[in-house]
Amino acid sequence: MAHNLYTDTRGRAKRPVPFTQAVIDGLAEGGGLYVPERIPQLSLDDVRALADQPYAQRAARIYRAFDVDLPADVVDELMAQAYGDNFDDERICPITSLNATTHVLELWHGPTSAFKDMALQCLPKFFSASAKQLREQGKLDHEFMILVATSGDTGKAALEGFRDAEGVSIGVMYPDGGVSDIQFKQMATQRGENVQVWGVRGNFDDCQTGAKNVFGDEAFAARLLEEHGVALSSANSINWGRLIPQIVYYVSAYAQLVADGKLGLGDELDVCVPTGNFGNILATYYAKRMGVPLGMLFCASNENRVLTDFINTGTYDISERDFVLTPSPSMDILVSSNLERQLFELTGRDASAIAGWMDDLREKRRFRVDEGTFAKVRETFASDSVDNATCLVTIKRVFDEHDYLLDPHTAVAYQAAENLRGENPVLIASTAHWAKFGDNVYRALHGIAPGDLLPDDVAALSGCALNELIARETGATDIPRGLAELDALPIRFEEVVEGGTGDIEAAVTRFLERLDA
Ligand SMILES: *Cc1c(COP(=O)(O)O)cnc(C)c1O
């Protein structure tokens, strides 16, 4: 049987590849992103029927619809592992309805309390299974090391996802002194035999540049393959294997709202997503294309509003744009990688147009889409940006009105949805638990401006102790165990390395030697 194959957004890959190869490759040959040749269709009854099954089986059903080239029983088994008691709620991503037309999809019940878990509890299992199948087919003869540069959240979610995965090890670099106490402890206490964490002297940019240089060093790659039988991979958010799990929860959420009697089958539901790299919101688009009755897709930005400006003007321009620090750091971006896939779809899959715009972005730091594509963008999306002060005010207001604490990323989405919504009910993607960002939640509750210092006695608290203080003040009882226990866990990784290519390569080599021993 011919499985669904993946082509690329720039039309530069020699031939389309199956799911397993797309997952292993990450990026397509020639720099484009993989997209499925066929987008499966679900009837309204198919969608409604999902609600009868546990989440893992909903996910397996969507993977089968995408016709992945892995046996059905393997998919079922991996999904049972991906979405089981590693989540603190058996519904996996439950929905809290703040009123009859405002529904919050909580994507943070996984082990690291951020939405990245939804994909990163799943992708690594499919990565290992894909590598295994390709090895058995004689198309692969080595193992992998995932190398991640992180500003905080992604690194922990990747560590937790890849820990003790078969045939894969993982090393994560974060800027030394540049992450919160909670983020540091989440990474430094990471369990697992195949994991390593380094602080890098410098900022996040230095980390990322360091990683890029290591990935680009062909002599180093040859040596790793020769001496350790290992190839480097990044498994970052442009990997198609991270996108399908995100499509799953939007299809599932629609089915659940219908099953709970909060939505009529076929009624339109608008969705608002706090957006950075455009992965999460892209999944709403694919869910809609599959037949889920989603209405407008609201793209929420913080003060880094390049996407809002693009959606409102048709021009993506970072030629004179500064990177702003905000209370929602996981949305602090300039180059939003997955937008490329979205434009590919909205142009009717015009790879040469995409290749041209991506060249413009690299060379001129800007591109402008044609009028037809811009009209499609406007038909599909609406966007607004929320400034830092408003973000914190929103946290306080929603707590006062609904006795519900939002993290700063979700607060941006909540406020953008208020600004953009029309008649339809709205689903708000909630992407982190508030306790991951306790310092800004404290500022919000106490009317302290973003960026202002906390009172000395509060600033002296560990992240865990600050969360306990907030819980006492608000009556919140839901601090996830993975965050509450951090002060009690032993620190396993304290090594700090210089950010030079050679320094990072030496650290990677030491790690692989330790694994080989
Ligand atoms: C990664 C992240 C986002 C942004 O998601 P994208 O898929 O990159 O658009 C938003 N909120 C949180 C908490 C995140 O970790």
XYZ file of C-alpha atoms and ligand atoms in Angstrom:
532
model
C 0.000 0.000 0.000
C 1.257 3.488 -0.830
C 1.460 5.498 2.380
C 0.954 9.227 2.642
C 4.235 10.854 1.619
C 5.855 14.152 2.561
C 6.994 16.770 0.057
C 8.732 20.002 0.995
C 7.721 23.635 1.024
C 10.539 24.818 -1.249
C 10.339 22.066 -3.856
C 14.013 21.236 -3.469
C 13.960 17.685 -2.081
C 14.665 15.023 -4.686
C 11.723 12.804 -3.833
C 8.913 12.641 -1.296
C 9.531 10.552 1.829
C 7.294 8.589 4.212
C 6.454 9.744 7.756
C 9.286 7.819 9.414
C 11.914 9.472 7.197
C 10.373 12.935 7.665
C 10.601 12.480 11.438
C 14.229 11.369 11.315
C 15.264 14.113 8.860
C 13.460 17.013 10.589
C 14.373 19.513 7.892
C 13.942 18.500 4.230
C 16.816 18.509 1.785
C 17.324 22.045 0.451
C 16.104 23.722 3.651
C 12.339 23.384 3.175
C 9.840 21.914 5.637
C 8.032 18.631 5.153
C 4.279 18.685 4.506
C 1.989 15.695 3.893
C 0.850 15.179 0.303
C -2.643 14.290 1.503
C -4.569 15.984 4.308
C -7.044 13.410 5.591
C -10.727 14.265 5.911
C -12.929 13.531 8.899
C -16.721 13.640 8.811
C -18.564 15.350 11.663
C -19.529 11.908 12.902
C -15.872 10.817 12.855
C -15.035 13.866 14.953
C -17.872 13.299 17.416
C -16.977 9.614 17.790
C -13.490 10.530 19.049
C -14.996 11.661 22.346
C -16.011 8.068 23.117
C -12.372 7.043 23.387
C -9.541 7.834 25.780
C -7.086 10.463 24.582
C -4.358 8.008 23.521
C -6.784 6.326 21.144
C -7.975 9.659 19.779
C -4.342 10.388 18.944
C -3.835 6.974 17.351
C -6.968 7.539 15.242
C -5.560 10.807 13.846
C -2.182 9.190 13.119
C -3.983 6.424 11.229
C -5.912 9.076 9.293
C -2.569 10.589 8.265
C -1.587 7.084 7.187
C 1.807 6.927 8.897
C 4.093 4.128 7.721
C 4.245 2.320 11.071
C 2.104 -0.724 11.971
C -1.213 0.176 13.636
C -0.398 -1.845 16.765
C 2.898 0.038 17.143
C 1.075 3.371 16.887
C -1.467 2.243 19.500
C 1.278 1.099 21.856
C 3.350 4.294 21.496
C 0.291 6.486 22.081
C -0.595 4.554 25.230
C 2.934 5.327 26.483
C 2.871 8.963 25.317
C -0.476 9.878 26.891
C -0.761 7.839 30.061
C -0.008 8.438 33.725
C 2.892 10.741 32.784
C 0.070 13.327 32.664
C -1.555 14.454 35.904
C -5.083 14.346 34.460
C -6.487 11.292 32.716
C -8.221 13.543 30.178
C -4.628 14.622 29.209
C -5.672 18.135 28.163
C -8.914 18.984 29.975
C -11.024 22.007 29.108
C -11.999 24.583 31.733
C -14.956 26.713 30.649
C -14.855 30.208 32.155
C -18.372 30.886 30.850
C -20.703 29.455 28.202
C -18.595 30.719 25.291
C -15.032 30.924 26.638
C -13.236 27.593 26.910
C -9.637 27.136 28.030
C -7.790 24.122 26.632
C -5.207 23.236 29.280
C -2.187 21.884 27.451
C 0.072 21.787 30.517
C -0.835 18.639 32.419
C 2.300 16.833 31.206
C 5.508 16.208 33.164
C 7.082 19.665 32.606
C 3.863 21.712 32.922
C 4.119 23.357 29.510
C 2.361 22.650 26.226
C 5.608 21.433 24.612
C 4.951 18.161 26.469
C 1.944 17.460 24.254
C 4.322 16.963 21.330
C 7.497 16.016 23.172
C 5.971 13.137 25.104
C 5.010 11.737 21.706
C 7.666 12.638 19.114
C 10.616 10.886 20.818
C 8.741 7.600 20.859
C 7.964 7.952 17.181
C 11.537 9.057 16.524
C 12.910 5.870 18.113
C 10.346 3.668 16.358
C 11.008 5.370 13.022
C 14.778 4.918 13.403
C 14.277 1.283 14.344
C 12.104 0.617 11.302
C 14.536 2.407 8.966
C 17.401 0.362 10.449
C 15.467 -2.848 9.839
C 14.860 -1.726 6.258
C 18.616 -1.175 5.877
C 18.173 2.600 5.385
C 19.952 3.652 8.568
C 22.968 2.311 10.407
C 23.618 4.673 13.286
C 22.086 6.139 16.422
C 21.292 9.757 17.303
C 22.143 12.465 19.731
C 19.633 15.291 20.027
C 21.344 18.647 20.668
C 19.059 21.436 21.887
C 19.733 25.096 22.628
C 17.017 26.391 24.933
C 15.929 29.633 26.534
C 14.188 27.545 29.188
C 11.007 25.597 28.407
C 11.822 23.549 25.334
C 14.975 22.069 26.846
C 13.192 20.556 29.806
C 10.327 19.196 27.706
C 12.834 17.642 25.271
C 14.879 16.115 28.115
C 11.787 14.579 29.649
C 10.586 13.328 26.255
C 13.852 11.742 25.162
C 14.953 10.431 28.531
C 15.729 6.721 28.245
C 14.482 6.642 24.623
C 15.933 3.801 22.566
C 18.898 4.591 20.320
C 18.866 8.321 21.149
C 20.691 10.481 23.664
C 20.067 14.149 24.393
C 22.197 17.138 25.390
C 20.671 20.506 26.278
C 22.421 23.880 26.480
C 20.921 26.862 28.264
C 22.374 30.327 28.922
C 24.128 30.188 32.314
C 22.354 32.625 34.638
C 19.775 33.368 31.938
C 16.951 31.068 33.039
C 14.664 31.193 36.069
C 15.354 29.244 39.270
C 12.505 26.850 38.378
C 13.799 26.363 34.828
C 17.357 25.772 36.038
C 16.267 23.191 38.608
C 13.914 21.490 36.154
C 16.878 20.847 33.850
C 19.666 20.351 36.372
C 17.729 17.657 38.265
C 16.738 15.767 35.103
C 16.595 11.996 35.553
C 17.642 9.462 32.928
C 20.781 7.692 31.752
C 21.014 9.204 28.266
C 20.769 12.886 29.207
C 23.218 15.757 29.698
C 22.705 19.435 30.498
C 25.189 22.293 30.149
C 25.084 25.939 31.067
C 26.771 28.039 28.392
C 28.534 31.301 29.229
C 26.608 33.948 27.309
C 22.994 34.584 26.377
C 20.455 32.462 24.481
C 21.737 33.783 21.168
C 25.228 32.504 22.030
C 23.741 29.082 22.811
C 21.827 28.977 19.579
C 24.751 30.156 17.489
C 26.958 27.589 19.224
C 24.497 24.808 18.397
C 24.199 25.990 14.788
C 27.960 25.987 14.359
C 28.231 22.481 15.787
C 25.471 21.257 13.434
C 27.318 22.857 10.519
C 30.716 21.280 11.291
C 30.969 18.383 8.837
C 34.309 17.136 10.107
C 32.859 16.876 13.596
C 29.795 15.020 12.245
C 32.068 12.525 10.463
C 34.056 11.975 13.658
C 30.918 11.356 15.766
C 29.692 8.829 13.224
C 33.073 7.120 13.013
C 33.906 7.017 16.721
C 30.489 6.766 18.345
C 28.089 5.647 15.587
C 26.030 8.758 16.296
C 24.532 11.534 14.147
C 23.329 14.838 15.583
C 19.682 15.805 15.266
C 17.630 18.685 16.639
C 14.012 17.423 16.788
C 12.924 21.070 16.944
C 9.491 22.525 16.400
C 9.664 22.381 12.602
C 9.732 18.559 12.788
C 6.476 17.204 11.358
C 6.518 14.669 14.193
C 5.864 17.556 16.597
C 3.001 18.936 14.551
C 0.647 15.959 14.316
C 0.287 15.639 18.111
C -0.779 19.285 18.144
C -3.441 18.679 15.492
C -4.781 15.878 17.684
C -5.712 18.103 20.610
C -7.710 20.560 18.532
C -9.747 17.793 16.914
C -10.140 16.187 20.324
C -11.158 19.464 22.020
C -13.908 20.083 19.496
C -15.222 16.540 20.007
C -15.091 16.993 23.781
C -17.012 20.290 23.770
C -19.731 18.597 21.705
C -19.793 15.553 23.998
C -20.044 17.836 27.044
C -23.036 19.628 25.524
C -21.169 22.935 25.294
C -21.223 23.074 21.506
C -23.592 21.740 18.846
C -22.060 19.348 16.343
C -21.210 21.493 13.322
C -21.221 24.820 15.231
C -18.252 27.047 14.520
C -15.607 27.453 17.199
C -12.955 30.189 16.971
C -9.534 29.409 18.418
C -6.977 31.756 19.973
C -3.345 30.654 20.284
C -0.421 32.432 21.980
C 2.074 32.235 19.176
C 5.820 32.169 18.768
C 7.157 29.781 16.163
C 3.676 29.280 14.628
C 3.602 25.540 15.338
C 0.646 25.475 17.694
C -1.562 27.742 15.606
C -0.616 25.913 12.401
C -2.140 22.805 13.973
C -5.501 24.629 14.251
C -5.324 25.289 10.514
C -4.711 21.630 9.688
C -7.511 20.554 12.041
C -9.830 22.927 10.186
C -8.674 21.576 6.816
C -9.444 18.064 8.056
C -13.066 19.043 8.538
C -13.287 20.257 12.149
C -15.709 23.243 12.125
C -13.234 25.836 13.350
C -13.964 29.463 12.511
C -11.406 32.248 12.768
C -7.923 31.425 13.954
C -6.693 34.159 16.295
C -2.940 34.622 16.451
C -1.951 36.277 19.750
C 1.427 38.034 19.981
C 3.219 39.748 22.824
C 5.325 42.872 22.236
C 7.325 40.893 19.675
C 4.534 41.533 17.208
C 6.056 40.526 13.886
C 3.249 38.007 13.235
C 0.504 40.473 14.125
C 1.992 42.997 11.744
C 2.322 40.354 9.052
C -1.278 39.189 9.365
C -2.489 42.785 9.315
C -0.303 44.048 6.450
C 0.985 41.113 4.375
C 4.590 42.167 4.984
C 6.903 40.187 7.250
C 9.639 42.577 8.246
C 12.435 42.115 10.755
C 14.870 44.506 9.077
C 14.469 47.119 11.808
C 12.781 45.189 14.556
C 14.295 44.814 18.003
C 13.884 41.690 20.060
C 11.876 42.627 23.181
C 11.978 40.784 26.510
C 8.477 40.045 27.788
C 6.782 38.125 30.627
C 5.944 35.457 27.991
C 9.463 34.440 26.875
C 8.373 31.408 24.852
C 6.697 33.800 22.403
C 9.728 36.079 22.094
C 10.726 35.508 18.484
C 11.649 37.304 15.330
C 11.762 34.450 12.808
C 8.656 32.295 13.106
C 9.692 29.111 11.308
C 6.395 27.307 10.846
C 4.819 30.272 9.062
C 6.550 28.815 5.994
C 4.246 25.780 6.067
C 1.204 28.007 6.508
C 2.118 30.116 3.486
C 2.782 26.987 1.458
C -0.773 25.854 2.140
C -2.354 29.290 1.578
C -0.640 29.728 -1.808
C -2.123 26.428 -2.941
C 1.285 24.787 -2.421
C 3.392 27.133 -4.542
C 6.905 26.017 -3.613
C 8.651 28.524 -5.868
C 6.825 31.448 -4.229
C 7.832 30.142 -0.798
C 11.457 29.636 -1.828
C 11.524 33.235 -3.108
C 10.051 34.717 0.074
C 12.412 32.731 2.272
C 15.348 33.965 0.193
C 14.053 37.533 0.630
C 13.790 37.014 4.375
C 17.383 35.817 4.553
C 18.830 38.478 2.283
C 16.645 41.561 2.950
C 15.213 40.583 6.333
C 11.696 41.058 4.919
C 9.233 39.654 2.422
C 5.824 40.646 1.120
C 3.238 38.111 -0.015
C 1.115 38.662 -3.142
C -2.413 40.094 -2.862
C -4.151 36.742 -3.402
C -2.188 35.121 -0.585
C -2.725 38.133 1.663
C -6.489 37.834 1.099
C -6.282 34.175 2.166
C -4.325 35.152 5.275
C -7.023 37.684 6.198
C -9.812 35.174 5.569
C -8.215 32.607 7.853
C -6.523 34.584 10.631
C -6.988 37.636 12.768
C -4.243 38.854 15.067
C -3.530 41.244 17.885
C -0.597 41.907 20.172
C -0.793 42.436 23.912
C 1.781 44.582 25.681
C 3.646 43.553 28.825
C 1.638 45.696 31.252
C -1.701 44.552 29.813
C -0.577 40.934 30.068
C -0.082 41.235 33.828
C -3.298 43.229 34.301
C -5.144 40.428 32.485
C -3.809 37.794 34.884
C -5.155 39.807 37.812
C -8.497 40.554 36.169
C -9.171 36.941 35.173
C -8.229 35.799 38.664
C -10.606 38.344 40.217
C -13.454 37.496 37.822
C -13.091 33.745 37.488
C -10.867 32.604 40.375
C -8.580 31.086 37.734
C -4.856 31.767 37.375
C -3.410 32.234 33.903
C 0.254 32.032 33.051
C 1.556 35.056 31.097
C 1.454 33.268 27.700
C -2.170 32.259 28.175
C -2.979 35.757 29.429
C -1.746 37.183 26.124
C -4.084 34.808 24.284
C -6.982 35.574 26.621
C -6.707 39.315 26.062
C -6.190 38.971 22.302
C -9.314 36.789 22.146
C -11.271 39.474 24.007
C -10.087 42.039 21.468
C -10.789 39.924 18.380
C -13.780 37.733 19.143
C -17.125 37.963 17.404
C -20.243 35.806 17.729
C -18.606 32.388 17.896
C -17.527 30.686 21.107
C -13.761 30.753 21.593
C -11.287 28.072 22.569
C -8.158 29.540 24.173
C -4.994 27.464 24.029
C -3.447 27.571 27.514
C 0.220 26.786 27.055
C 1.787 26.773 30.509
C 0.883 26.261 34.138
C 1.050 29.536 36.088
C 3.636 28.075 38.506
C 6.262 27.987 35.757
C 6.182 31.782 35.770
C 5.565 32.549 39.424
C 7.579 35.785 39.457
C 5.348 37.480 36.892
C 2.189 35.997 38.366
C 3.273 37.540 41.693
C 3.871 40.885 39.966
C 0.422 40.658 38.362
C -1.361 39.897 41.631
C 0.466 42.689 43.487
C 0.301 45.362 40.811
C 4.073 45.415 40.261
C 5.010 46.551 36.749
C 6.668 44.088 34.361
C 10.434 44.175 34.774
C 10.288 45.927 38.160
C 12.100 44.253 41.037
C 10.181 42.069 43.440
C 10.301 43.115 47.137
C 13.557 41.871 48.718
C 11.927 39.198 50.870
C 10.041 37.814 47.866
C 13.050 38.018 45.551
C 15.013 35.950 48.075
C 12.606 33.013 47.791
C 13.340 29.979 45.634
C 10.946 29.413 42.735
C 9.212 26.669 44.724
C 8.806 28.852 47.824
C 7.454 31.728 45.720
C 4.846 29.384 44.205
C 3.830 28.263 47.694
C 3.409 31.893 48.706
C 1.207 32.569 45.674
C -0.801 29.428 46.408
C -1.368 30.611 50.014
C -2.443 34.062 48.843
C -4.796 32.854 46.115
C -6.058 29.582 47.522
C -4.643 27.763 44.477
C -4.179 24.071 45.225
C -2.875 22.844 41.916
C 0.917 23.294 41.867
C 2.092 20.328 39.753
C 4.226 17.807 41.621
C 7.061 18.135 39.111
C 7.401 21.804 40.075
C 6.622 21.484 43.791
C 9.347 18.881 44.423
C 12.223 20.693 42.677
C 13.950 22.037 45.809
C 14.099 18.494 47.202
C 15.720 16.822 44.185
C 19.490 16.377 43.830
C 21.218 18.614 41.260
C 22.815 16.284 38.682
C 24.218 18.769 36.165
C 26.177 21.883 37.058
C 28.758 22.010 34.289
C 29.205 25.360 32.565
C 31.027 25.491 29.234
C 32.284 28.313 27.041
C 30.116 29.046 24.002
C 32.770 28.428 21.330
C 32.172 25.716 18.760
C 35.212 23.770 19.961
C 34.115 24.000 23.609
C 30.646 22.666 22.855
C 32.033 19.922 20.618
C 34.410 18.856 23.381
C 31.494 18.718 25.837
C 29.429 16.649 23.392
C 32.356 14.270 22.921
C 32.830 13.861 26.687
C 29.144 13.056 27.035
C 29.237 10.418 24.284
C 32.379 8.890 25.798
C 30.569 8.631 29.128
C 27.649 6.874 27.380
C 29.998 4.490 25.540
C 31.833 3.550 28.746
C 6.499 27.309 22.767
C 5.469 28.062 23.532
C 4.562 28.938 22.899
C 4.629 29.235 21.417
O 4.206 28.139 20.623
P 4.599 28.076 19.087
O 4.142 26.731 18.646
O 6.084 28.246 19.017
O 3.884 29.181 18.395
C 3.602 29.578 23.672
N 3.548 29.384 25.009
C 4.396 28.569 25.650
C 4.303 28.434 27.138
C 5.377 27.869 24.948
O 6.230 27.063 25.617
